[in-house]
PDB file of C-alpha atoms in Angstrom:
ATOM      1  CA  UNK A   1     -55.446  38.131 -15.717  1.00 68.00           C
ATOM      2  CA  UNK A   2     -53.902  37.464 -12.396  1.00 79.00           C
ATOM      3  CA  UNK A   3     -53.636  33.767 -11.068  1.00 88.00           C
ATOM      4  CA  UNK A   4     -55.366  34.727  -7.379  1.00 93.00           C
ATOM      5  CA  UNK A   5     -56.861  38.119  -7.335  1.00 94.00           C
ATOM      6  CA  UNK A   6     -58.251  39.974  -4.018  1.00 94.00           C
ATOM      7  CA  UNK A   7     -59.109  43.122  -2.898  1.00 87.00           C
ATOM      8  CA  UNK A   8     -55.960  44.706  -1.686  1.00 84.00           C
ATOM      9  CA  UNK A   9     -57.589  46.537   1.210  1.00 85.00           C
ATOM     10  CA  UNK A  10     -57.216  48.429   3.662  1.00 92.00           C
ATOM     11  CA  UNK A  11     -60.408  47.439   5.335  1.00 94.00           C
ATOM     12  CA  UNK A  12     -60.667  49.216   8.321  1.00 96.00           C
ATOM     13  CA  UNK A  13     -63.001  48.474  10.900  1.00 97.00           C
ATOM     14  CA  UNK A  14     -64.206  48.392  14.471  1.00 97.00           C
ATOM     15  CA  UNK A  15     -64.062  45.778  17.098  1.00 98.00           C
ATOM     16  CA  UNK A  16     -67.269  43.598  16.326  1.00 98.00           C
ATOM     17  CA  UNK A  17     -68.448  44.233  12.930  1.00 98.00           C
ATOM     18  CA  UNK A  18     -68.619  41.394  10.230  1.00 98.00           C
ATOM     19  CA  UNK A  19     -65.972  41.623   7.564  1.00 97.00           C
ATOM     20  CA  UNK A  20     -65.965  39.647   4.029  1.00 96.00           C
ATOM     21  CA  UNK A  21     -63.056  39.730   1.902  1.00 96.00           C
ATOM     22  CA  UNK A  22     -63.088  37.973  -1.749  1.00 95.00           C
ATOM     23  CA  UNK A  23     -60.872  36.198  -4.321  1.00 96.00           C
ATOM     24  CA  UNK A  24     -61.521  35.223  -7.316  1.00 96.00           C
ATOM     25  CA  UNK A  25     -58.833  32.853  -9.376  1.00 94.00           C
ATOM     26  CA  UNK A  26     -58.201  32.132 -12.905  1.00 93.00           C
ATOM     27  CA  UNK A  27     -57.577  28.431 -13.104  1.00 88.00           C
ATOM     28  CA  UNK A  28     -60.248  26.092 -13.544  1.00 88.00           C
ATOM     29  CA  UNK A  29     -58.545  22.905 -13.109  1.00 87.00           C
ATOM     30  CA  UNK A  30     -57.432  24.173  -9.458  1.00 87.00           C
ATOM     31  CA  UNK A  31     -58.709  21.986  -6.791  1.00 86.00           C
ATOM     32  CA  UNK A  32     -57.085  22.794  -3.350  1.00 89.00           C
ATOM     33  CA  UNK A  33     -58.348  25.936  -1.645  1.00 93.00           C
ATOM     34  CA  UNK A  34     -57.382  27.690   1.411  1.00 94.00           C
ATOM     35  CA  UNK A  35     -56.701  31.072   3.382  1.00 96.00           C
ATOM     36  CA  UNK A  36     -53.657  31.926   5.214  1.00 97.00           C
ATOM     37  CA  UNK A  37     -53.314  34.339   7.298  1.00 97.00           C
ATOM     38  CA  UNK A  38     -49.814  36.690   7.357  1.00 97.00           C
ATOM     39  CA  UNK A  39     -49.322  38.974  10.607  1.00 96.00           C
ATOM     40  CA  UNK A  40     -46.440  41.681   9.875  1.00 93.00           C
ATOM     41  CA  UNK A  41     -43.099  40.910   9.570  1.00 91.00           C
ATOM     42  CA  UNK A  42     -44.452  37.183  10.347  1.00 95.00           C
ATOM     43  CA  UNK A  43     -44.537  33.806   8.201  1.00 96.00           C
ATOM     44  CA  UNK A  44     -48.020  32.778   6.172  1.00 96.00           C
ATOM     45  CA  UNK A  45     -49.824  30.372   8.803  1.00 96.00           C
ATOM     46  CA  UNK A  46     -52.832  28.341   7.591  1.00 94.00           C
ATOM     47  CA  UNK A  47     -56.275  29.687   8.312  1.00 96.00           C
ATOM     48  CA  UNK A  48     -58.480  27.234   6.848  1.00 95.00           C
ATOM     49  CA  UNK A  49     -59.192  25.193   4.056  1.00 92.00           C
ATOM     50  CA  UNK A  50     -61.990  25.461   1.610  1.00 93.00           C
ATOM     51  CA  UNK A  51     -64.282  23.430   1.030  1.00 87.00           C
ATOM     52  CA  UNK A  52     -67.299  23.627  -1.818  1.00 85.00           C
ATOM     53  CA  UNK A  53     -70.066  22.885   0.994  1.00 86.00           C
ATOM     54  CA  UNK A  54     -68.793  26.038   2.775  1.00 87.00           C
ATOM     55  CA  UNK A  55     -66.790  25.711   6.253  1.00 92.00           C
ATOM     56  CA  UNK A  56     -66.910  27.405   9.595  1.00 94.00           C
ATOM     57  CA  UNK A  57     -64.195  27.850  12.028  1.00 94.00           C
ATOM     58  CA  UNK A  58     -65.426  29.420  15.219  1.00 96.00           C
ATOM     59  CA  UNK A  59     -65.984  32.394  13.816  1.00 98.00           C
ATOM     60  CA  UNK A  60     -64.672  32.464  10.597  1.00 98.00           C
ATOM     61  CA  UNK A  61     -66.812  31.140   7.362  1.00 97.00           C
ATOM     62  CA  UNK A  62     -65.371  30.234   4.305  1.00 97.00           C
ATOM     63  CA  UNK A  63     -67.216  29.669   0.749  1.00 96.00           C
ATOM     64  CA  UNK A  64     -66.144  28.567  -2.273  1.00 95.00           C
ATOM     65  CA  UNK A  65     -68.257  28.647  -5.492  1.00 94.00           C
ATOM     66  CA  UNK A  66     -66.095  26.544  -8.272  1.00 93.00           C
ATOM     67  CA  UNK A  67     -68.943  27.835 -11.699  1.00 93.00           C
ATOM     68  CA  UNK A  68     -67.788  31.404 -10.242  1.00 94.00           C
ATOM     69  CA  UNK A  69     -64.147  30.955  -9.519  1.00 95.00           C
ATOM     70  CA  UNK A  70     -64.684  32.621  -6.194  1.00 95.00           C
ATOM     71  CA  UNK A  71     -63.852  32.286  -3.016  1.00 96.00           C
ATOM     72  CA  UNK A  72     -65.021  34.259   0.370  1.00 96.00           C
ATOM     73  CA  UNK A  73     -64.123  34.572   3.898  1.00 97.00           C
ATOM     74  CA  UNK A  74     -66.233  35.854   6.192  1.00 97.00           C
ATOM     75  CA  UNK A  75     -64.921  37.074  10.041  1.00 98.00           C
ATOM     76  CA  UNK A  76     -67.791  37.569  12.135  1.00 98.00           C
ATOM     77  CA  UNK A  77     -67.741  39.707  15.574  1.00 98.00           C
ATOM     78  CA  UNK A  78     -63.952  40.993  14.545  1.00 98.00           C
ATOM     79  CA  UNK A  79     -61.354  41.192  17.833  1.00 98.00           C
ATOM     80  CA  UNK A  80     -58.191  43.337  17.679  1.00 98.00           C
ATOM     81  CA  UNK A  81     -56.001  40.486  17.069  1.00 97.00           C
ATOM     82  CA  UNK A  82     -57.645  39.737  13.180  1.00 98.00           C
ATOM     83  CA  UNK A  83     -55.473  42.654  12.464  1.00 98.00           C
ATOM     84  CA  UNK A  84     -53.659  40.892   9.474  1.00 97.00           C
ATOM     85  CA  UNK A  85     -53.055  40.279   6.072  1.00 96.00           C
ATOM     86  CA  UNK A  86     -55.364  37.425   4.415  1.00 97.00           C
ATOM     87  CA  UNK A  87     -54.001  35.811   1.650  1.00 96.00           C
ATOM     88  CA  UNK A  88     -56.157  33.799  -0.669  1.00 96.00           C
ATOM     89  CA  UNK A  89     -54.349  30.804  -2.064  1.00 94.00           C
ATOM     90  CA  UNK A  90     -55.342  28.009  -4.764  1.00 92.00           C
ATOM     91  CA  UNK A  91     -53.435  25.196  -5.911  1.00 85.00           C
ATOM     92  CA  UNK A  92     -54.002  21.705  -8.579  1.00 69.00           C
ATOM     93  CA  UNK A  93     -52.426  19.056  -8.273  1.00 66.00           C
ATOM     94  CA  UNK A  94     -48.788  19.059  -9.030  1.00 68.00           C
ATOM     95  CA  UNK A  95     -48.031  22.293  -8.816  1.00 73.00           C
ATOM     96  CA  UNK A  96     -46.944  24.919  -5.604  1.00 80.00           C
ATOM     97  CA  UNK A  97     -49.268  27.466  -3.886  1.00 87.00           C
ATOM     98  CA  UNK A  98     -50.689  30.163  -6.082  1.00 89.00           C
ATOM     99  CA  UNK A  99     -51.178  33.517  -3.297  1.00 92.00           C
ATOM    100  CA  UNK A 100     -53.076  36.205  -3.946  1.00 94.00           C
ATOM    101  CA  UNK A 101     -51.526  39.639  -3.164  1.00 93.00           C
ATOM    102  CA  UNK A 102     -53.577  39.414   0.567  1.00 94.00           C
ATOM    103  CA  UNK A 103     -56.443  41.684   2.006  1.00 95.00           C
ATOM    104  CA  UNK A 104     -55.104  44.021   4.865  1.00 95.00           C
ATOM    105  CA  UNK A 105     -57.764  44.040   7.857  1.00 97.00           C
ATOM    106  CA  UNK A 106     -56.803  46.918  10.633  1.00 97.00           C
ATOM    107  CA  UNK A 107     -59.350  46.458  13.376  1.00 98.00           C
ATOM    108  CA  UNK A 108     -59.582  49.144  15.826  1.00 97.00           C
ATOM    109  CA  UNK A 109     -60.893  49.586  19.330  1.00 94.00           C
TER     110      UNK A 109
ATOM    111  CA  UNK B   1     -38.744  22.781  18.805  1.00 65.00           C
ATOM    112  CA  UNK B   2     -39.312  24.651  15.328  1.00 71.00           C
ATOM    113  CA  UNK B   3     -41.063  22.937  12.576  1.00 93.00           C
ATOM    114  CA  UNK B   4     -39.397  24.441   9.970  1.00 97.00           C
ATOM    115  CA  UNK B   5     -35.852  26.726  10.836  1.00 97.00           C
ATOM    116  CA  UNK B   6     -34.172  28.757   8.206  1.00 97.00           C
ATOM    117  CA  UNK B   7     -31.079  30.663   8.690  1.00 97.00           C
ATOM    118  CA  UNK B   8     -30.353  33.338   8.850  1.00 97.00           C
ATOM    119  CA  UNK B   9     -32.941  35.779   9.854  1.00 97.00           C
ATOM    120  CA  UNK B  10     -31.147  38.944   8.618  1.00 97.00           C
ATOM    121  CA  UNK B  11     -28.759  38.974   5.288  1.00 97.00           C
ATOM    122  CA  UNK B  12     -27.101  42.202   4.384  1.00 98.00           C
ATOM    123  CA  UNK B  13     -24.659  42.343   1.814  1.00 97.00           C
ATOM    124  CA  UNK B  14     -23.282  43.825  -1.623  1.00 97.00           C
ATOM    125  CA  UNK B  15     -23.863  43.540  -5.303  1.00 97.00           C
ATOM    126  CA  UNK B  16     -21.832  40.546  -6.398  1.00 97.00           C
ATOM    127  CA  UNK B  17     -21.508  38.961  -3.496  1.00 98.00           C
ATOM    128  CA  UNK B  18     -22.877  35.161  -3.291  1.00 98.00           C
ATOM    129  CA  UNK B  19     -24.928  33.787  -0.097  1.00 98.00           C
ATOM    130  CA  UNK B  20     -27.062  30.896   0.916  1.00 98.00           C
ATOM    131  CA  UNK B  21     -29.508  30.539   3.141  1.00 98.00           C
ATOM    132  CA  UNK B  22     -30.235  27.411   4.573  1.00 98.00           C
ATOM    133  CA  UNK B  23     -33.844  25.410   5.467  1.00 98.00           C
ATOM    134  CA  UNK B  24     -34.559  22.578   7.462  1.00 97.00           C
ATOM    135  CA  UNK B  25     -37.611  21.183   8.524  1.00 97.00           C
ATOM    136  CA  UNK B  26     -38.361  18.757  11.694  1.00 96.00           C
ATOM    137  CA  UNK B  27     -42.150  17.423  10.137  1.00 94.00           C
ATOM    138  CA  UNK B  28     -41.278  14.621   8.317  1.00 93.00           C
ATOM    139  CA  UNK B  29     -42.353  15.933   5.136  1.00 92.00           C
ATOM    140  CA  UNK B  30     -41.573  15.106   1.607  1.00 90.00           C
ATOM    141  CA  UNK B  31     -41.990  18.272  -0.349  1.00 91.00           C
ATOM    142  CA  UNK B  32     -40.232  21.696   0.510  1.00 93.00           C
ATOM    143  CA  UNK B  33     -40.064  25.067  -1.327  1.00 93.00           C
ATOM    144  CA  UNK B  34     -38.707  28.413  -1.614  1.00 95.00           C
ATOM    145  CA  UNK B  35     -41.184  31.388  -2.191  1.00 95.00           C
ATOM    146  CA  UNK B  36     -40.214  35.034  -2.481  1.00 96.00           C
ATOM    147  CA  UNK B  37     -42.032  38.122  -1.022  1.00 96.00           C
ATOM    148  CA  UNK B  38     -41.195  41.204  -2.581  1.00 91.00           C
ATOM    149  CA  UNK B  39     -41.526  44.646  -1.447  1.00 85.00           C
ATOM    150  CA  UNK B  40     -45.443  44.787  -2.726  1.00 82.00           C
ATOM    151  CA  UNK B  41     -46.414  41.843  -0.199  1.00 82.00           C
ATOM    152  CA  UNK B  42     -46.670  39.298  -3.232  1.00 87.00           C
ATOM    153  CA  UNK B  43     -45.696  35.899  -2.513  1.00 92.00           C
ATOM    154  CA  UNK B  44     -44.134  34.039  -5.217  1.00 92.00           C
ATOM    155  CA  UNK B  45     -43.236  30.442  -5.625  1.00 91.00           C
ATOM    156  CA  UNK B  46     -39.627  30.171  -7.233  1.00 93.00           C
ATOM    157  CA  UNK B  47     -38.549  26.258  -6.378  1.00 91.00           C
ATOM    158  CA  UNK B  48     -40.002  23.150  -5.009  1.00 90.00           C
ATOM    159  CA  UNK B  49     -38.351  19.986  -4.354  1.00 90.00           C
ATOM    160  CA  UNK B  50     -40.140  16.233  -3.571  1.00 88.00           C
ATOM    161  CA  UNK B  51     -38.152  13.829  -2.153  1.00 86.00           C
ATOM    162  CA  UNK B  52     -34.877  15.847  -3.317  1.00 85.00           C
ATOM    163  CA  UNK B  53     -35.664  16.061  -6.939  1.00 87.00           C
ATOM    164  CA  UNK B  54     -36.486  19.592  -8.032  1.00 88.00           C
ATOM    165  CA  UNK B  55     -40.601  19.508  -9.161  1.00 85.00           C
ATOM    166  CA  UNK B  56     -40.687  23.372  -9.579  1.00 81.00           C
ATOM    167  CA  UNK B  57     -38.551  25.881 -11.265  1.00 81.00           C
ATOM    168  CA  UNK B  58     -40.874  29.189 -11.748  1.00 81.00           C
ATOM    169  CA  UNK B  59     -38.692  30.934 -14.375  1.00 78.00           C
ATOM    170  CA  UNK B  60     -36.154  31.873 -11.703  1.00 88.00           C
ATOM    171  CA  UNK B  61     -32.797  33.644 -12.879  1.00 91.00           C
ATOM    172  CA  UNK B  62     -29.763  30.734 -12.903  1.00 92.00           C
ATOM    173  CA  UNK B  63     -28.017  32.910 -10.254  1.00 96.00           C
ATOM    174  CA  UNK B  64     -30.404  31.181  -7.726  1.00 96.00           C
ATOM    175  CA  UNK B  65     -29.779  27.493  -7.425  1.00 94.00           C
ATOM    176  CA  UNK B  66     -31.193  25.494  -4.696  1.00 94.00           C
ATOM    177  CA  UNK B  67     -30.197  22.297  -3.416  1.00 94.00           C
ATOM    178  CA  UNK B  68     -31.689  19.829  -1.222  1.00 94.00           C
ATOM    179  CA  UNK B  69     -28.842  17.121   0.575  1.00 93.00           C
ATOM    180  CA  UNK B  70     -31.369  15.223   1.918  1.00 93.00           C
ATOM    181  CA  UNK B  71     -35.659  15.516   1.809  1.00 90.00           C
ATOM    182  CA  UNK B  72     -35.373  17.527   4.952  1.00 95.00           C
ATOM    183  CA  UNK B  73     -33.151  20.226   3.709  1.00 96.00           C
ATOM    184  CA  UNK B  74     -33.267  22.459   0.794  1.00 96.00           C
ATOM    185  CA  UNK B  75     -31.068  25.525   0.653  1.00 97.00           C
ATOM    186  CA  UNK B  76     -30.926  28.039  -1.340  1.00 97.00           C
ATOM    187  CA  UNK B  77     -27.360  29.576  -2.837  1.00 97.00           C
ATOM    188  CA  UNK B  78     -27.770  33.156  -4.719  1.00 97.00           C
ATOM    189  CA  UNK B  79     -24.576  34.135  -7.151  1.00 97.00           C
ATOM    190  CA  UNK B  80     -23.914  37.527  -7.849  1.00 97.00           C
ATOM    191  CA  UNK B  81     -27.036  39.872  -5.860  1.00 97.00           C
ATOM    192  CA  UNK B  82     -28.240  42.205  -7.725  1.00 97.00           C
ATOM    193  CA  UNK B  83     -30.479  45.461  -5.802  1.00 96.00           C
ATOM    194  CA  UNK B  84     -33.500  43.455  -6.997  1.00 94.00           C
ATOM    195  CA  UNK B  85     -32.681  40.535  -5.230  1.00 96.00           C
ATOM    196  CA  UNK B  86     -33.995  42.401  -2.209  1.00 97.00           C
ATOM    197  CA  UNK B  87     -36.532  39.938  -1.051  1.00 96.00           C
ATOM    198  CA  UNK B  88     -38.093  38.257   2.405  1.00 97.00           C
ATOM    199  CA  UNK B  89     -37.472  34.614   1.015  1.00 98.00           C
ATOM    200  CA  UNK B  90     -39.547  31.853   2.653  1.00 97.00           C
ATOM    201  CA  UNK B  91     -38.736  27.963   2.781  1.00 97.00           C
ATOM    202  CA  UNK B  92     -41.947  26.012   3.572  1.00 95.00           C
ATOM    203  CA  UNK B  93     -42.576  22.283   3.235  1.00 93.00           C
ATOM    204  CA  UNK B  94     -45.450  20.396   3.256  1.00 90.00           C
ATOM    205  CA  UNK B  95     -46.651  16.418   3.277  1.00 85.00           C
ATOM    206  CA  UNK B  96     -47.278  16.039  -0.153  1.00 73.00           C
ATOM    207  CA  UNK B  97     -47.334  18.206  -3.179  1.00 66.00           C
ATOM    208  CA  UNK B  98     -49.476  21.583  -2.033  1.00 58.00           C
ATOM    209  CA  UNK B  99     -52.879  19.497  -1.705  1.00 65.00           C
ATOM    210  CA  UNK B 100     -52.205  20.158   2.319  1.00 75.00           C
ATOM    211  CA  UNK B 101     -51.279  22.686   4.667  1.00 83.00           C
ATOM    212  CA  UNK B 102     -48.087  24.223   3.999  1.00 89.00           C
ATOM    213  CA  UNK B 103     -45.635  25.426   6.821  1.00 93.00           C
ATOM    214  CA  UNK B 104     -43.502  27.890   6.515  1.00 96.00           C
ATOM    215  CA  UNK B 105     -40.013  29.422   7.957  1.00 97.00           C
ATOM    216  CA  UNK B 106     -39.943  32.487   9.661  1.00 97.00           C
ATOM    217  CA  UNK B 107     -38.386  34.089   6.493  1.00 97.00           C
ATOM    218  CA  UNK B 108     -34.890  35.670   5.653  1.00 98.00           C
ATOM    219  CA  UNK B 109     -34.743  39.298   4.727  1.00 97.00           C
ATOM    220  CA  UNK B 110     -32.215  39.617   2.030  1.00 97.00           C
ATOM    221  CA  UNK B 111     -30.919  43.259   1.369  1.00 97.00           C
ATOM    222  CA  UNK B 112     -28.785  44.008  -1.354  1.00 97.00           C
ATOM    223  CA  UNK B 113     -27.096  47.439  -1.414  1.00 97.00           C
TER     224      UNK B 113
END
């Protein structure tokens, strides 16, 4: 079984719908969550982090539930510029980044 | 000014040949890393260094040896490419060991041909 495992994608859809992607990871002892986000041709940037009470960011929710091993995102209201790759990403202590393979969003107009 | 630079951008070059590409970072950080992105998108940690002692070595061929002068530099020196080498390699550091926000270099593209 995979570290960090998401949907690959494509998800393709229109300017303002809601979009979830999921992740699900392997390690139990991991305790550092986040999403990046990686535009083509472009560097990983930070997203957000993860918390277990569930964070919002404008208008981007994230959830983690650590008895599942799962972690969402959830982009609300979806503008052309969320075109990207989403990369789930878990860590524990001592050790690097684990990324997921990323979930491809194409939003169109 | 660029939080963390690595050069170069673009690397073309033959089987056999050695390169290096080279990282610095401007944030004050302790810990830096290589990752490598292959073709498929997946990003893969292959080093990571804290405070110039290597942490991390992900089962990554001897022909890749990084080195890291001072705890805001770590390059990366590649012996012999192989066609498989062909890679977007990413230096990134962060404040302490990947329990924060990692930032990452705009990424060489190696291609071996």
């Amino acid at each position: 079984r995979k570290e960090v495992e998401q949907d690959p994608g494509p998800f393709n859809v229109p300017e303002g719908a809601t979009v979830a992607f999921n992740c699900t990871y392997s390690n139990s002892a991991s305790q550092s969550f986040f999403w990046y986000r990686q535009d083509c041709r472009k560097e990983p940037k930070l997203l957000m982090s993860v918390y277990s009470s569930g964070n919002e960011d404008g208008r981007f929710t994230a959830q983690l539930n650590r008895a599942s091993q799962y972690i969402s995102l959830l982009i609300r209201d979806s503008k052309l510029s969320d075109s990207a790759t989403y990369l789930c990403v878990v860590n524990k202590a001592g050790t690097a980044l684990i990324f997921g393979k990323g979930t491809t969003l194409s939003v169109s107009s | 000014d660029t939080a963390v630079s690595q050069t170069p951008k673009y690397l073309v070059t033959q089987m056999g040949n050695d390169k290096s590409i080279k990282c610095e970072q401007n944030l004050g950080h302790d810990t830096m890393y290589w990752y490598k992105q292959d073709s498929k998108k997946f990003l893969k940690i292959m080093f990571s260094y804290n405070n110039k002692e290597l942490i991390i070595n992900e089962t990554v061929p001897n022909r890749f040896s990084p080195k890291s002068p001072d705890k805001a530099h770590l390059n990366l020196h590649i012996n012999s490419l192989e066609l498989g080498d062909s890679a977007v390699y990413f230096c990134a550091s962060s404040q302490v060991l990947m329990n924060t926000e990692a930032f990452f270099g705009q990424g060489t593209r190696l291609t071996v041909v």
